[in-house]
PDB file of C-alpha atoms in Angstrom:
ATOM      1  CA  MET A 104       7.484 -10.524  -9.910  1.00  0.00           C
ATOM      2  CA  GLN A 105       9.850 -10.660  -7.005  1.00  0.00           C
ATOM      3  CA  SER A 106       9.415 -13.578  -4.593  1.00  0.00           C
ATOM      4  CA  TYR A 107      10.554 -14.300  -1.049  1.00  0.00           C
ATOM      5  CA  GLN A 108      12.036 -17.315   0.711  1.00  0.00           C
ATOM      6  CA  ASP A 109      10.447 -16.525   4.049  1.00  0.00           C
ATOM      7  CA  LYS A 110       8.631 -13.865   6.024  1.00  0.00           C
ATOM      8  CA  THR A 111      11.874 -12.317   7.271  1.00  0.00           C
ATOM      9  CA  GLU A 112      12.908 -11.549   3.704  1.00  0.00           C
ATOM     10  CA  LEU A 113       9.458 -10.083   2.941  1.00  0.00           C
ATOM     11  CA  ILE A 114       9.532  -7.929   6.081  1.00  0.00           C
ATOM     12  CA  GLU A 115      13.010  -6.609   5.302  1.00  0.00           C
ATOM     13  CA  GLU A 116      11.987  -5.692   1.768  1.00  0.00           C
ATOM     14  CA  ILE A 117       8.889  -3.882   3.050  1.00  0.00           C
ATOM     15  CA  LYS A 118      10.980  -1.963   5.590  1.00  0.00           C
ATOM     16  CA  THR A 119      13.604  -0.996   3.003  1.00  0.00           C
ATOM     17  CA  ARG A 120      11.149   0.067   0.296  1.00  0.00           C
ATOM     18  CA  TYR A 121       8.910   1.885   2.759  1.00  0.00           C
ATOM     19  CA  PHE A 122      11.849   3.830   4.228  1.00  0.00           C
ATOM     20  CA  LEU A 123      13.020   4.950   0.774  1.00  0.00           C
ATOM     21  CA  TYR A 124       9.467   5.872  -0.241  1.00  0.00           C
ATOM     22  CA  ASP A 125       8.813   7.803   2.962  1.00  0.00           C
ATOM     23  CA  GLN A 126      12.062   9.771   2.641  1.00  0.00           C
ATOM     24  CA  GLU A 127      10.826  11.282  -0.624  1.00  0.00           C
ATOM     25  CA  PHE A 128       8.238  13.274   1.332  1.00  0.00           C
ATOM     26  CA  LYS A 129      10.776  15.007   3.578  1.00  0.00           C
ATOM     27  CA  ASP A 130      11.466  17.885   1.211  1.00  0.00           C
ATOM     28  CA  ILE A 131       7.964  18.322  -0.212  1.00  0.00           C
ATOM     29  CA  LYS A 132       6.395  21.497   1.097  1.00  0.00           C
ATOM     30  CA  GLU A 133       2.955  21.260   2.647  1.00  0.00           C
ATOM     31  CA  ASP A 134       1.596  23.959   0.349  1.00  0.00           C
ATOM     32  CA  GLU A 135       2.689  21.898  -2.681  1.00  0.00           C
ATOM     33  CA  LYS A 136       1.190  18.553  -1.621  1.00  0.00           C
ATOM     34  CA  ASP A 137      -1.818  18.966  -3.920  1.00  0.00           C
ATOM     35  CA  LEU A 138       0.037  20.179  -7.025  1.00  0.00           C
ATOM     36  CA  LEU A 139      -0.386  18.033 -10.093  1.00  0.00           C
ATOM     37  CA  LYS A 140       2.567  18.117 -12.498  1.00  0.00           C
ATOM     38  CA  SER A 141       2.644  17.126 -16.145  1.00  0.00           C
ATOM     39  CA  GLY A 142       3.781  13.584 -16.728  1.00  0.00           C
ATOM     40  CA  VAL A 143       2.904  12.530 -13.167  1.00  0.00           C
ATOM     41  CA  ASP A 144      -0.581  11.166 -12.588  1.00  0.00           C
ATOM     42  CA  LYS A 145      -0.830  11.846  -8.839  1.00  0.00           C
ATOM     43  CA  THR A 146      -0.087  14.721  -6.495  1.00  0.00           C
ATOM     44  CA  PRO A 147       2.113  13.839  -3.501  1.00  0.00           C
ATOM     45  CA  SER A 148      -0.997  13.771  -1.307  1.00  0.00           C
ATOM     46  CA  GLN A 149      -2.810  11.465  -3.744  1.00  0.00           C
ATOM     47  CA  ASN A 150       0.278   9.286  -3.962  1.00  0.00           C
ATOM     48  CA  ILE A 151       0.408   8.647  -0.231  1.00  0.00           C
ATOM     49  CA  SER A 152      -3.405   8.542   0.123  1.00  0.00           C
ATOM     50  CA  TYR A 153      -3.390   5.661  -2.369  1.00  0.00           C
ATOM     51  CA  GLN A 154      -0.850   3.832  -0.217  1.00  0.00           C
ATOM     52  CA  ILE A 155      -2.819   4.485   2.968  1.00  0.00           C
ATOM     53  CA  GLY A 156      -5.992   3.236   1.302  1.00  0.00           C
ATOM     54  CA  TRP A 157      -4.552  -0.027   0.014  1.00  0.00           C
ATOM     55  CA  THR A 158      -2.633  -0.878   3.180  1.00  0.00           C
ATOM     56  CA  ARG A 159      -5.779  -0.184   5.210  1.00  0.00           C
ATOM     57  CA  LEU A 160      -7.792  -2.485   2.939  1.00  0.00           C
ATOM     58  CA  LEU A 161      -5.221  -5.247   3.266  1.00  0.00           C
ATOM     59  CA  LEU A 162      -5.409  -5.052   7.066  1.00  0.00           C
ATOM     60  CA  GLN A 163      -9.213  -4.797   6.944  1.00  0.00           C
ATOM     61  CA  TRP A 164      -9.593  -7.903   4.777  1.00  0.00           C
ATOM     62  CA  GLU A 165      -7.584  -9.927   7.262  1.00  0.00           C
ATOM     63  CA  ALA A 166      -9.381  -8.475  10.301  1.00  0.00           C
ATOM     64  CA  ASP A 167     -12.806  -9.096   8.775  1.00  0.00           C
ATOM     65  CA  GLU A 168     -12.009 -12.688   7.836  1.00  0.00           C
ATOM     66  CA  LYS A 169     -10.733 -13.369  11.349  1.00  0.00           C
ATOM     67  CA  LYS A 170     -14.098 -12.062  12.657  1.00  0.00           C
ATOM     68  CA  GLY A 171     -15.887 -14.530  10.382  1.00  0.00           C
ATOM     69  CA  LEU A 172     -17.206 -11.833   8.071  1.00  0.00           C
ATOM     70  CA  GLU A 173     -17.518 -12.298   4.332  1.00  0.00           C
ATOM     71  CA  VAL A 174     -14.885 -10.145   2.647  1.00  0.00           C
ATOM     72  CA  LYS A 175     -15.712  -8.501  -0.654  1.00  0.00           C
ATOM     73  CA  THR A 176     -12.569  -7.330  -2.383  1.00  0.00           C
ATOM     74  CA  PRO A 177     -11.616  -4.675  -2.987  1.00  0.00           C
ATOM     75  CA  THR A 178     -14.596  -3.268  -0.992  1.00  0.00           C
ATOM     76  CA  PRO A 179     -18.354  -3.815  -0.868  1.00  0.00           C
ATOM     77  CA  GLU A 180     -18.781  -0.380  -2.534  1.00  0.00           C
ATOM     78  CA  TYR A 181     -16.219  -0.837  -5.317  1.00  0.00           C
ATOM     79  CA  LYS A 182     -15.575  -3.699  -7.702  1.00  0.00           C
ATOM     80  CA  TRP A 183     -12.281  -4.481  -9.421  1.00  0.00           C
ATOM     81  CA  ASN A 184     -13.595  -2.829 -12.596  1.00  0.00           C
ATOM     82  CA  ASN A 185     -14.092   0.504 -10.757  1.00  0.00           C
ATOM     83  CA  LEU A 186     -10.717   1.096  -9.189  1.00  0.00           C
ATOM     84  CA  LYS A 187     -10.706   4.734 -10.273  1.00  0.00           C
ATOM     85  CA  GLY A 188     -13.672   5.338  -7.981  1.00  0.00           C
ATOM     86  CA  LEU A 189     -11.878   3.543  -5.163  1.00  0.00           C
ATOM     87  CA  TYR A 190      -8.765   5.696  -5.655  1.00  0.00           C
ATOM     88  CA  GLU A 191     -10.899   8.840  -5.596  1.00  0.00           C
ATOM     89  CA  SER A 192     -12.372   7.669  -2.284  1.00  0.00           C
ATOM     90  CA  PHE A 193      -8.835   7.306  -0.898  1.00  0.00           C
ATOM     91  CA  TYR A 194      -7.957  10.840  -2.012  1.00  0.00           C
ATOM     92  CA  GLN A 195     -11.116  12.221  -0.397  1.00  0.00           C
ATOM     93  CA  GLN A 196     -10.676  10.245   2.809  1.00  0.00           C
ATOM     94  CA  TYR A 197      -6.999  11.053   3.424  1.00  0.00           C
ATOM     95  CA  GLY A 198      -6.274  14.129   1.291  1.00  0.00           C
ATOM     96  CA  SER A 199      -7.345  16.635   3.932  1.00  0.00           C
ATOM     97  CA  TYR A 200      -4.577  15.481   6.256  1.00  0.00           C
ATOM     98  CA  SER A 201      -1.179  17.172   6.182  1.00  0.00           C
ATOM     99  CA  LEU A 202       1.669  15.235   4.600  1.00  0.00           C
ATOM    100  CA  ASP A 203       3.130  14.647   8.063  1.00  0.00           C
ATOM    101  CA  GLN A 204      -0.183  13.229   9.268  1.00  0.00           C
ATOM    102  CA  GLN A 205      -0.452  11.047   6.162  1.00  0.00           C
ATOM    103  CA  ARG A 206       3.095   9.807   6.700  1.00  0.00           C
ATOM    104  CA  GLY A 207       2.212   8.948  10.294  1.00  0.00           C
ATOM    105  CA  ILE A 208      -0.904   7.031   9.264  1.00  0.00           C
ATOM    106  CA  LEU A 209       1.026   5.057   6.659  1.00  0.00           C
ATOM    107  CA  GLN A 210       3.881   4.330   9.082  1.00  0.00           C
ATOM    108  CA  LYS A 211       1.383   2.946  11.607  1.00  0.00           C
ATOM    109  CA  GLN A 212      -0.235   0.727   8.981  1.00  0.00           C
ATOM    110  CA  VAL A 213       3.111  -0.546   7.683  1.00  0.00           C
ATOM    111  CA  ASP A 214       4.047  -1.403  11.284  1.00  0.00           C
ATOM    112  CA  GLU A 215       0.727  -3.259  11.644  1.00  0.00           C
ATOM    113  CA  ILE A 216       1.378  -5.186   8.428  1.00  0.00           C
ATOM    114  CA  ILE A 217       4.813  -6.206   9.685  1.00  0.00           C
ATOM    115  CA  LEU A 218       3.350  -7.406  13.008  1.00  0.00           C
ATOM    116  CA  TRP A 219       0.684  -9.301  11.083  1.00  0.00           C
ATOM    117  CA  ILE A 220       3.285 -10.979   8.852  1.00  0.00           C
ATOM    118  CA  GLU A 221       5.340 -11.925  11.913  1.00  0.00           C
ATOM    119  CA  SER A 222       2.253 -13.613  13.401  1.00  0.00           C
ATOM    120  CA  LEU A 223       1.571 -15.771  10.333  1.00  0.00           C
ATOM    121  CA  GLU A 224       2.743 -19.323   9.826  1.00  0.00           C
ATOM    122  CA  HIS A 225       4.883 -19.952   6.741  1.00  0.00           C
ATOM    123  CA  LYS A 226       2.070 -21.983   5.141  1.00  0.00           C
ATOM    124  CA  THR A 227      -0.492 -19.208   5.655  1.00  0.00           C
ATOM    125  CA  LEU A 228       1.795 -16.690   4.022  1.00  0.00           C
ATOM    126  CA  PHE A 229       3.230 -18.728   1.158  1.00  0.00           C
ATOM    127  CA  VAL A 230       0.684 -21.398   0.205  1.00  0.00           C
ATOM    128  CA  PRO A 231      -2.338 -20.314  -1.897  1.00  0.00           C
ATOM    129  CA  GLU A 232      -5.933 -20.581  -0.641  1.00  0.00           C
ATOM    130  CA  GLN A 233      -5.113 -19.994   3.031  1.00  0.00           C
ATOM    131  CA  ARG A 234      -7.407 -16.964   3.295  1.00  0.00           C
ATOM    132  CA  LYS A 235     -10.792 -16.605   1.613  1.00  0.00           C
ATOM    133  CA  TRP A 236     -10.122 -12.951   0.791  1.00  0.00           C
ATOM    134  CA  ALA A 237      -6.905 -13.944  -1.027  1.00  0.00           C
ATOM    135  CA  THR A 238      -8.435 -16.818  -2.963  1.00  0.00           C
ATOM    136  CA  THR A 239      -9.013 -15.727  -6.539  1.00  0.00           C
ATOM    137  CA  PRO A 240      -8.834 -17.578  -9.848  1.00  0.00           C
ATOM    138  CA  ALA A 241      -5.146 -16.588  -9.913  1.00  0.00           C
ATOM    139  CA  LYS A 242      -4.660 -18.452  -6.597  1.00  0.00           C
ATOM    140  CA  TRP A 243      -2.243 -15.943  -5.141  1.00  0.00           C
ATOM    141  CA  PRO A 244      -0.750 -16.664  -1.733  1.00  0.00           C
ATOM    142  CA  VAL A 245      -1.109 -13.966   0.940  1.00  0.00           C
ATOM    143  CA  TRP A 246       2.508 -12.776   0.511  1.00  0.00           C
ATOM    144  CA  LYS A 247       1.750 -11.737  -3.071  1.00  0.00           C
ATOM    145  CA  TRP A 248      -1.200  -9.599  -1.976  1.00  0.00           C
ATOM    146  CA  ILE A 249       1.048  -7.991   0.613  1.00  0.00           C
ATOM    147  CA  HIS A 250       3.807  -7.421  -1.947  1.00  0.00           C
ATOM    148  CA  ILE A 251       1.541  -5.749  -4.520  1.00  0.00           C
ATOM    149  CA  ASN A 252       0.102  -3.450  -1.870  1.00  0.00           C
ATOM    150  CA  THR A 253       3.391  -2.497  -0.194  1.00  0.00           C
ATOM    151  CA  VAL A 254       6.733  -3.240  -1.863  1.00  0.00           C
ATOM    152  CA  ALA A 255       5.655  -2.824  -5.500  1.00  0.00           C
ATOM    153  CA  PRO A 256       3.897   0.536  -5.107  1.00  0.00           C
ATOM    154  CA  PHE A 257       6.548   1.832  -2.701  1.00  0.00           C
ATOM    155  CA  LYS A 258       9.036   1.299  -5.544  1.00  0.00           C
ATOM    156  CA  ASN A 259       6.824   2.584  -8.368  1.00  0.00           C
ATOM    157  CA  PHE A 260       5.376   5.518  -6.503  1.00  0.00           C
ATOM    158  CA  ARG A 261       8.789   6.574  -5.247  1.00  0.00           C
ATOM    159  CA  SER A 262       9.744   7.008  -8.900  1.00  0.00           C
ATOM    160  CA  GLN A 263       6.615   9.094  -9.454  1.00  0.00           C
ATOM    161  CA  LEU A 264       7.495  11.299  -6.483  1.00  0.00           C
ATOM    162  CA  ARG A 265      11.027  11.778  -7.809  1.00  0.00           C
ATOM    163  CA  LYS A 266       9.639  12.764 -11.204  1.00  0.00           C
ATOM    164  CA  TRP A 267       7.166  15.145  -9.524  1.00  0.00           C
ATOM    165  CA  LYS A 268      10.020  16.741  -7.574  1.00  0.00           C
ATOM    166  CA  LYS A 269      12.049  17.198 -10.776  1.00  0.00           C
ATOM    167  CA  GLU A 270       9.078  18.984 -12.327  1.00  0.00           C
ATOM    168  CA  THR A 271       8.822  21.310  -9.315  1.00  0.00           C
ATOM    169  CA  GLY A 272      12.572  21.831  -9.042  1.00  0.00           C
ATOM    170  CA  THR A 273      12.792  20.350  -5.532  1.00  0.00           C
ATOM    171  CA  GLU A 274      15.180  17.570  -6.491  1.00  0.00           C
TER     172      GLU A 274
END
């Protein structure tokens, strides 16, 4: 897995990967946002709904811990062994929005994540066990949680969108 020297490097990678991911939606027609294509496991709307859901959770975990609340990851309703149910909840929650609205929601959340990263001390971001919600047996530091919920899926899901567009003849 990719790693980062400091928060500036992490922020720049998020900005770059998010921009490239977001650009893939520019030429997807609204009336095609819910089309499922063979060889691609998500529609464009599901693809971005997934991203909205995970970035929202990331921000929520941090906000709840700051309020002194006990954080249950991924959510109180879903356990790590029922991620399919969680994904379905993302699709239901955000799928009724237009692609432009979904893009706007995700942009706002990415901006919030960047502001949050900027506010963190190096130790909080890069040393394990600095946040209860991020403390797991794997002992991941906060940056890794951010990476797997932003940079990594922006890369992977961009590829899925490109494959979807090939299947529909829009690329």
